[in-house]
């Protein structure tokens, strides 16, 4: 996953904690006031306890949400039955407002997060607990308030289902992005291995031809031929070892219907290398892009060269979609120690045209680079603008 995604996750987590703290503080003050007003009235104090349990459930963590939801809803239903049988008047219990509000929040969260087999039972239990609250007062109150509460329950249920659908859609999109990158890796693997095996076959045919012509190869020629076969075989095994691990579970990835490829491209993409990288950058003219290839890159493994091409392709696609105000783009490929650094930087601020995007191109790219043992960073550049930087492992060529 890219650095930007992890930063966004941390921001969302901090935001959720702040909302929980603010909600807990407000409800605590309200329930303390209710408890103070109910001193000397045990049934009223019991209502405050029920409301407190419901609100604790509303802010509890995801792992404990389901058992707390069952406990809070069961407690609310049992209390309603008890008060209904004893005919205790509860019109003056303001804590019921906090109880109903908390149970609505709990319904939204449980419908959003609960497993499918638990969804219907817990939704029915929470709905019954909320709709039964007016029974504590009187038949007239139940007739007047149950209908508005039913609408509130339907809204809470709808919000929970909507959030659940958003999560499911995001999961399918992520799976599709990973599947598409795996499929391209499979195509690249075929091309890499076919290239190396072709070299092996050519070297073997040359040796057989020399032996069949009656003039056997010299020891030096034989060593050269066998060395070429050994090198091609080693490179093929290296390429396979780096990629096959990522392809092992490709058959378990199901893609949603109608999803486009992460970069908006076609179903088949040409194998990228540094020569095609020059053509790719030269063809990017709005804004103009400049390519810098550092000297001493040497011969790159084919999967590293192809991944460098994909990094630049994805970064330029995102610039065209989201940074129409950029005036220039700088693309550089350099060797940093035993790694190849591919950097794409622009000076845009994200203003102007913003085209729709699936948002998962970098996700698939990060998985591809991680499979090679590399790292991907995408985020603001210290000097302004945006940068995408990939570090790819490469042996000295």
PDB file of C-alpha atoms in Angstrom, residues 127-307:
ATOM      1  CA  UNK A 127     -35.534  -2.703  15.970  1.00  0.00           C
ATOM      2  CA  UNK A 128     -37.827  -4.389  18.488  1.00  0.00           C
ATOM      3  CA  UNK A 129     -35.988  -2.744  21.390  1.00  0.00           C
ATOM      4  CA  UNK A 130     -36.374   0.727  19.855  1.00  0.00           C
ATOM      5  CA  UNK A 131     -40.005   0.356  18.758  1.00  0.00           C
ATOM      6  CA  UNK A 132     -41.018  -1.102  22.131  1.00  0.00           C
ATOM      7  CA  UNK A 133     -39.839   1.894  24.161  1.00  0.00           C
ATOM      8  CA  UNK A 134     -43.174   3.837  23.838  1.00  0.00           C
ATOM      9  CA  UNK A 135     -44.969   0.882  25.425  1.00  0.00           C
ATOM     10  CA  UNK A 136     -43.370   1.901  28.731  1.00  0.00           C
ATOM     11  CA  UNK A 137     -45.530   5.010  28.785  1.00  0.00           C
ATOM     12  CA  UNK A 138     -49.042   4.187  27.596  1.00  0.00           C
ATOM     13  CA  UNK A 139     -50.998   2.745  24.697  1.00  0.00           C
ATOM     14  CA  UNK A 140     -51.698   6.248  23.398  1.00  0.00           C
ATOM     15  CA  UNK A 141     -48.012   7.152  23.512  1.00  0.00           C
ATOM     16  CA  UNK A 142     -47.153   3.943  21.718  1.00  0.00           C
ATOM     17  CA  UNK A 143     -49.677   4.713  18.982  1.00  0.00           C
ATOM     18  CA  UNK A 144     -48.372   8.232  18.498  1.00  0.00           C
ATOM     19  CA  UNK A 145     -44.612   7.654  18.744  1.00  0.00           C
ATOM     20  CA  UNK A 146     -44.134   4.216  17.204  1.00  0.00           C
ATOM     21  CA  UNK A 147     -44.624   5.482  13.641  1.00  0.00           C
ATOM     22  CA  UNK A 148     -41.924   8.218  13.872  1.00  0.00           C
ATOM     23  CA  UNK A 149     -39.620   5.740  15.599  1.00  0.00           C
ATOM     24  CA  UNK A 150     -40.259   3.281  12.769  1.00  0.00           C
ATOM     25  CA  UNK A 151     -39.106   5.911  10.273  1.00  0.00           C
ATOM     26  CA  UNK A 152     -35.975   6.547  12.368  1.00  0.00           C
ATOM     27  CA  UNK A 153     -35.269   2.799  12.508  1.00  0.00           C
ATOM     28  CA  UNK A 154     -35.680   2.557   8.720  1.00  0.00           C
ATOM     29  CA  UNK A 155     -33.255   5.471   8.227  1.00  0.00           C
ATOM     30  CA  UNK A 156     -30.669   3.908  10.561  1.00  0.00           C
ATOM     31  CA  UNK A 157     -31.053   0.579   8.769  1.00  0.00           C
ATOM     32  CA  UNK A 158     -30.688   2.247   5.373  1.00  0.00           C
ATOM     33  CA  UNK A 159     -27.532   4.130   6.417  1.00  0.00           C
ATOM     34  CA  UNK A 160     -25.978   0.921   7.716  1.00  0.00           C
ATOM     35  CA  UNK A 161     -26.785  -0.970   4.518  1.00  0.00           C
ATOM     36  CA  UNK A 162     -25.440   1.907   2.394  1.00  0.00           C
ATOM     37  CA  UNK A 163     -22.131   1.947   4.287  1.00  0.00           C
ATOM     38  CA  UNK A 164     -21.977  -1.830   4.004  1.00  0.00           C
ATOM     39  CA  UNK A 165     -22.465  -1.578   0.236  1.00  0.00           C
ATOM     40  CA  UNK A 166     -19.701   1.044  -0.019  1.00  0.00           C
ATOM     41  CA  UNK A 167     -17.275  -1.262   1.804  1.00  0.00           C
ATOM     42  CA  UNK A 168     -18.231  -4.166  -0.444  1.00  0.00           C
ATOM     43  CA  UNK A 169     -17.739  -2.052  -3.548  1.00  0.00           C
ATOM     44  CA  UNK A 170     -14.337  -0.876  -2.344  1.00  0.00           C
ATOM     45  CA  UNK A 171     -13.293  -4.464  -1.593  1.00  0.00           C
ATOM     46  CA  UNK A 172     -14.336  -5.540  -5.091  1.00  0.00           C
ATOM     47  CA  UNK A 173     -12.446  -2.625  -6.641  1.00  0.00           C
ATOM     48  CA  UNK A 174      -9.297  -3.480  -4.697  1.00  0.00           C
ATOM     49  CA  UNK A 175      -9.619  -7.113  -5.756  1.00  0.00           C
ATOM     50  CA  UNK A 176     -10.047  -6.022  -9.365  1.00  0.00           C
ATOM     51  CA  UNK A 177      -6.961  -3.793  -9.188  1.00  0.00           C
ATOM     52  CA  UNK A 178      -4.882  -6.642  -7.775  1.00  0.00           C
ATOM     53  CA  UNK A 179      -6.298  -9.086 -10.323  1.00  0.00           C
ATOM     54  CA  UNK A 180      -5.465  -6.786 -13.231  1.00  0.00           C
ATOM     55  CA  UNK A 181      -1.900  -6.318 -11.990  1.00  0.00           C
ATOM     56  CA  UNK A 182      -1.525 -10.082 -11.560  1.00  0.00           C
ATOM     57  CA  UNK A 183      -2.773 -10.661 -15.091  1.00  0.00           C
ATOM     58  CA  UNK A 184      -0.243  -8.198 -16.452  1.00  0.00           C
ATOM     59  CA  UNK A 185       2.471  -9.858 -14.406  1.00  0.00           C
ATOM     60  CA  UNK A 186       1.453 -13.165 -15.953  1.00  0.00           C
ATOM     61  CA  UNK A 187       1.746 -11.649 -19.447  1.00  0.00           C
ATOM     62  CA  UNK A 188       5.120 -10.152 -18.568  1.00  0.00           C
ATOM     63  CA  UNK A 189       6.293 -13.454 -17.132  1.00  0.00           C
ATOM     64  CA  UNK A 190       5.374 -15.172 -20.390  1.00  0.00           C
ATOM     65  CA  UNK A 191       7.340 -12.601 -22.389  1.00  0.00           C
ATOM     66  CA  UNK A 192      10.384 -12.749 -20.083  1.00  0.00           C
ATOM     67  CA  UNK A 193      10.591 -16.511 -20.035  1.00  0.00           C
ATOM     68  CA  UNK A 194       9.906 -16.766 -23.770  1.00  0.00           C
ATOM     69  CA  UNK A 195      12.767 -14.322 -24.415  1.00  0.00           C
ATOM     70  CA  UNK A 196      15.234 -16.253 -22.255  1.00  0.00           C
ATOM     71  CA  UNK A 197      14.162 -19.679 -23.495  1.00  0.00           C
ATOM     72  CA  UNK A 198      14.516 -18.460 -27.073  1.00  0.00           C
ATOM     73  CA  UNK A 199      18.102 -17.501 -26.271  1.00  0.00           C
ATOM     74  CA  UNK A 200      18.736 -20.934 -24.807  1.00  0.00           C
ATOM     75  CA  UNK A 201      17.285 -22.635 -27.883  1.00  0.00           C
ATOM     76  CA  UNK A 202      19.355 -20.485 -30.255  1.00  0.00           C
ATOM     77  CA  UNK A 203      22.567 -21.227 -28.343  1.00  0.00           C
ATOM     78  CA  UNK A 204      21.790 -24.964 -28.303  1.00  0.00           C
ATOM     79  CA  UNK A 205      21.004 -24.969 -32.037  1.00  0.00           C
ATOM     80  CA  UNK A 206      24.268 -23.167 -32.749  1.00  0.00           C
ATOM     81  CA  UNK A 207      26.196 -25.792 -30.796  1.00  0.00           C
ATOM     82  CA  UNK A 208      24.447 -28.642 -32.625  1.00  0.00           C
ATOM     83  CA  UNK A 209      25.060 -26.986 -35.993  1.00  0.00           C
ATOM     84  CA  UNK A 210      28.745 -26.562 -35.224  1.00  0.00           C
ATOM     85  CA  UNK A 211      29.026 -30.175 -34.113  1.00  0.00           C
ATOM     86  CA  UNK A 212      27.111 -31.454 -37.166  1.00  0.00           C
ATOM     87  CA  UNK A 213      29.221 -29.500 -39.647  1.00  0.00           C
ATOM     88  CA  UNK A 214      32.242 -31.635 -38.904  1.00  0.00           C
ATOM     89  CA  UNK A 215      34.201 -28.752 -37.448  1.00  0.00           C
ATOM     90  CA  UNK A 216      33.615 -29.066 -33.737  1.00  0.00           C
ATOM     91  CA  UNK A 217      33.660 -25.882 -31.691  1.00  0.00           C
ATOM     92  CA  UNK A 218      36.797 -24.934 -29.849  1.00  0.00           C
ATOM     93  CA  UNK A 219      36.903 -25.057 -26.086  1.00  0.00           C
ATOM     94  CA  UNK A 220      36.578 -21.263 -25.959  1.00  0.00           C
ATOM     95  CA  UNK A 221      33.529 -21.286 -28.271  1.00  0.00           C
ATOM     96  CA  UNK A 222      31.958 -24.126 -26.302  1.00  0.00           C
ATOM     97  CA  UNK A 223      32.479 -22.267 -23.019  1.00  0.00           C
ATOM     98  CA  UNK A 224      30.927 -19.160 -24.557  1.00  0.00           C
ATOM     99  CA  UNK A 225      27.880 -21.079 -25.800  1.00  0.00           C
ATOM    100  CA  UNK A 226      27.360 -22.885 -22.491  1.00  0.00           C
ATOM    101  CA  UNK A 227      27.880 -19.635 -20.607  1.00  0.00           C
ATOM    102  CA  UNK A 228      25.168 -17.964 -22.688  1.00  0.00           C
ATOM    103  CA  UNK A 229      22.803 -20.859 -22.013  1.00  0.00           C
ATOM    104  CA  UNK A 230      23.576 -20.719 -18.282  1.00  0.00           C
ATOM    105  CA  UNK A 231      23.035 -16.937 -18.138  1.00  0.00           C
ATOM    106  CA  UNK A 232      19.726 -17.104 -20.011  1.00  0.00           C
ATOM    107  CA  UNK A 233      18.495 -19.926 -17.788  1.00  0.00           C
ATOM    108  CA  UNK A 234      19.487 -18.076 -14.612  1.00  0.00           C
ATOM    109  CA  UNK A 235      17.717 -14.894 -15.744  1.00  0.00           C
ATOM    110  CA  UNK A 236      14.575 -16.888 -16.590  1.00  0.00           C
ATOM    111  CA  UNK A 237      14.553 -18.540 -13.162  1.00  0.00           C
ATOM    112  CA  UNK A 238      15.109 -15.169 -11.461  1.00  0.00           C
ATOM    113  CA  UNK A 239      12.182 -13.625 -13.303  1.00  0.00           C
ATOM    114  CA  UNK A 240       9.950 -16.558 -12.440  1.00  0.00           C
ATOM    115  CA  UNK A 241      10.966 -16.548  -8.770  1.00  0.00           C
ATOM    116  CA  UNK A 242      10.147 -12.839  -8.435  1.00  0.00           C
ATOM    117  CA  UNK A 243       6.708 -13.093 -10.026  1.00  0.00           C
ATOM    118  CA  UNK A 244       5.225 -16.521  -9.429  1.00  0.00           C
ATOM    119  CA  UNK A 245       4.725 -15.859  -5.714  1.00  0.00           C
ATOM    120  CA  UNK A 246       2.278 -13.071  -6.500  1.00  0.00           C
ATOM    121  CA  UNK A 247       0.396 -15.212  -9.010  1.00  0.00           C
ATOM    122  CA  UNK A 248      -0.260 -18.160  -6.682  1.00  0.00           C
ATOM    123  CA  UNK A 249      -3.636 -16.902  -5.437  1.00  0.00           C
ATOM    124  CA  UNK A 250      -4.736 -15.104  -8.610  1.00  0.00           C
ATOM    125  CA  UNK A 251      -7.446 -17.704  -9.221  1.00  0.00           C
ATOM    126  CA  UNK A 252      -9.086 -16.727  -5.898  1.00  0.00           C
ATOM    127  CA  UNK A 253      -9.596 -13.088  -6.883  1.00  0.00           C
ATOM    128  CA  UNK A 254     -13.064 -12.247  -8.197  1.00  0.00           C
ATOM    129  CA  UNK A 255     -13.491  -8.993 -10.086  1.00  0.00           C
ATOM    130  CA  UNK A 256     -16.715  -6.944 -10.229  1.00  0.00           C
ATOM    131  CA  UNK A 257     -18.515  -6.689 -13.486  1.00  0.00           C
ATOM    132  CA  UNK A 258     -17.900  -3.629 -15.548  1.00  0.00           C
ATOM    133  CA  UNK A 259     -14.856  -2.307 -13.674  1.00  0.00           C
ATOM    134  CA  UNK A 260     -12.259  -0.620 -15.801  1.00  0.00           C
ATOM    135  CA  UNK A 261      -8.557  -1.183 -15.488  1.00  0.00           C
ATOM    136  CA  UNK A 262      -6.857   0.889 -12.789  1.00  0.00           C
ATOM    137  CA  UNK A 263      -5.103   3.150 -15.246  1.00  0.00           C
ATOM    138  CA  UNK A 264      -7.994   3.383 -17.671  1.00  0.00           C
ATOM    139  CA  UNK A 265      -6.099   1.376 -20.272  1.00  0.00           C
ATOM    140  CA  UNK A 266      -7.121  -1.512 -22.424  1.00  0.00           C
ATOM    141  CA  UNK A 267      -7.221  -5.149 -21.484  1.00  0.00           C
ATOM    142  CA  UNK A 268      -3.829  -5.809 -23.082  1.00  0.00           C
ATOM    143  CA  UNK A 269      -0.850  -3.546 -22.609  1.00  0.00           C
ATOM    144  CA  UNK A 270       2.501  -3.777 -24.362  1.00  0.00           C
ATOM    145  CA  UNK A 271       5.535  -4.906 -22.437  1.00  0.00           C
ATOM    146  CA  UNK A 272       7.352  -1.771 -21.241  1.00  0.00           C
ATOM    147  CA  UNK A 273      11.086  -1.165 -21.248  1.00  0.00           C
ATOM    148  CA  UNK A 274      13.397   1.879 -21.160  1.00  0.00           C
ATOM    149  CA  UNK A 275      13.147   2.358 -24.933  1.00  0.00           C
ATOM    150  CA  UNK A 276       9.363   2.507 -24.751  1.00  0.00           C
ATOM    151  CA  UNK A 277       9.719   4.721 -21.675  1.00  0.00           C
ATOM    152  CA  UNK A 278      11.303   7.413 -23.849  1.00  0.00           C
ATOM    153  CA  UNK A 279       8.406   7.229 -26.300  1.00  0.00           C
ATOM    154  CA  UNK A 280       5.917   7.350 -23.421  1.00  0.00           C
ATOM    155  CA  UNK A 281       7.428  10.507 -21.922  1.00  0.00           C
ATOM    156  CA  UNK A 282       7.888  12.216 -25.292  1.00  0.00           C
ATOM    157  CA  UNK A 283       4.219  11.641 -26.083  1.00  0.00           C
ATOM    158  CA  UNK A 284       3.137  13.392 -22.868  1.00  0.00           C
ATOM    159  CA  UNK A 285       2.883  17.038 -23.905  1.00  0.00           C
ATOM    160  CA  UNK A 286       0.143  18.537 -21.697  1.00  0.00           C
ATOM    161  CA  UNK A 287       2.019  19.528 -19.569  1.00  0.00           C
ATOM    162  CA  UNK A 288       5.385  18.851 -21.194  1.00  0.00           C
ATOM    163  CA  UNK A 289       7.391  16.044 -19.616  1.00  0.00           C
ATOM    164  CA  UNK A 290      11.173  15.637 -19.588  1.00  0.00           C
ATOM    165  CA  UNK A 291      13.010  12.345 -19.108  1.00  0.00           C
ATOM    166  CA  UNK A 292      16.414  12.020 -17.446  1.00  0.00           C
ATOM    167  CA  UNK A 293      18.203   8.677 -17.647  1.00  0.00           C
ATOM    168  CA  UNK A 294      21.229   8.685 -15.389  1.00  0.00           C
ATOM    169  CA  UNK A 295      24.423   7.186 -16.799  1.00  0.00           C
ATOM    170  CA  UNK A 296      25.518   3.859 -15.438  1.00  0.00           C
ATOM    171  CA  UNK A 297      22.110   2.213 -15.309  1.00  0.00           C
ATOM    172  CA  UNK A 298      23.527  -0.867 -16.935  1.00  0.00           C
ATOM    173  CA  UNK A 299      21.389  -3.758 -18.125  1.00  0.00           C
ATOM    174  CA  UNK A 300      18.223  -3.958 -16.068  1.00  0.00           C
ATOM    175  CA  UNK A 301      16.334  -7.205 -15.471  1.00  0.00           C
ATOM    176  CA  UNK A 302      13.336  -7.207 -17.800  1.00  0.00           C
ATOM    177  CA  UNK A 303      10.773  -7.272 -14.984  1.00  0.00           C
ATOM    178  CA  UNK A 304      12.440  -4.235 -13.386  1.00  0.00           C
ATOM    179  CA  UNK A 305      12.424  -2.321 -16.675  1.00  0.00           C
ATOM    180  CA  UNK A 306       8.770  -3.230 -17.229  1.00  0.00           C
ATOM    181  CA  UNK A 307       7.858  -2.121 -13.692  1.00  0.00           C
TER     182      UNK A 307
END
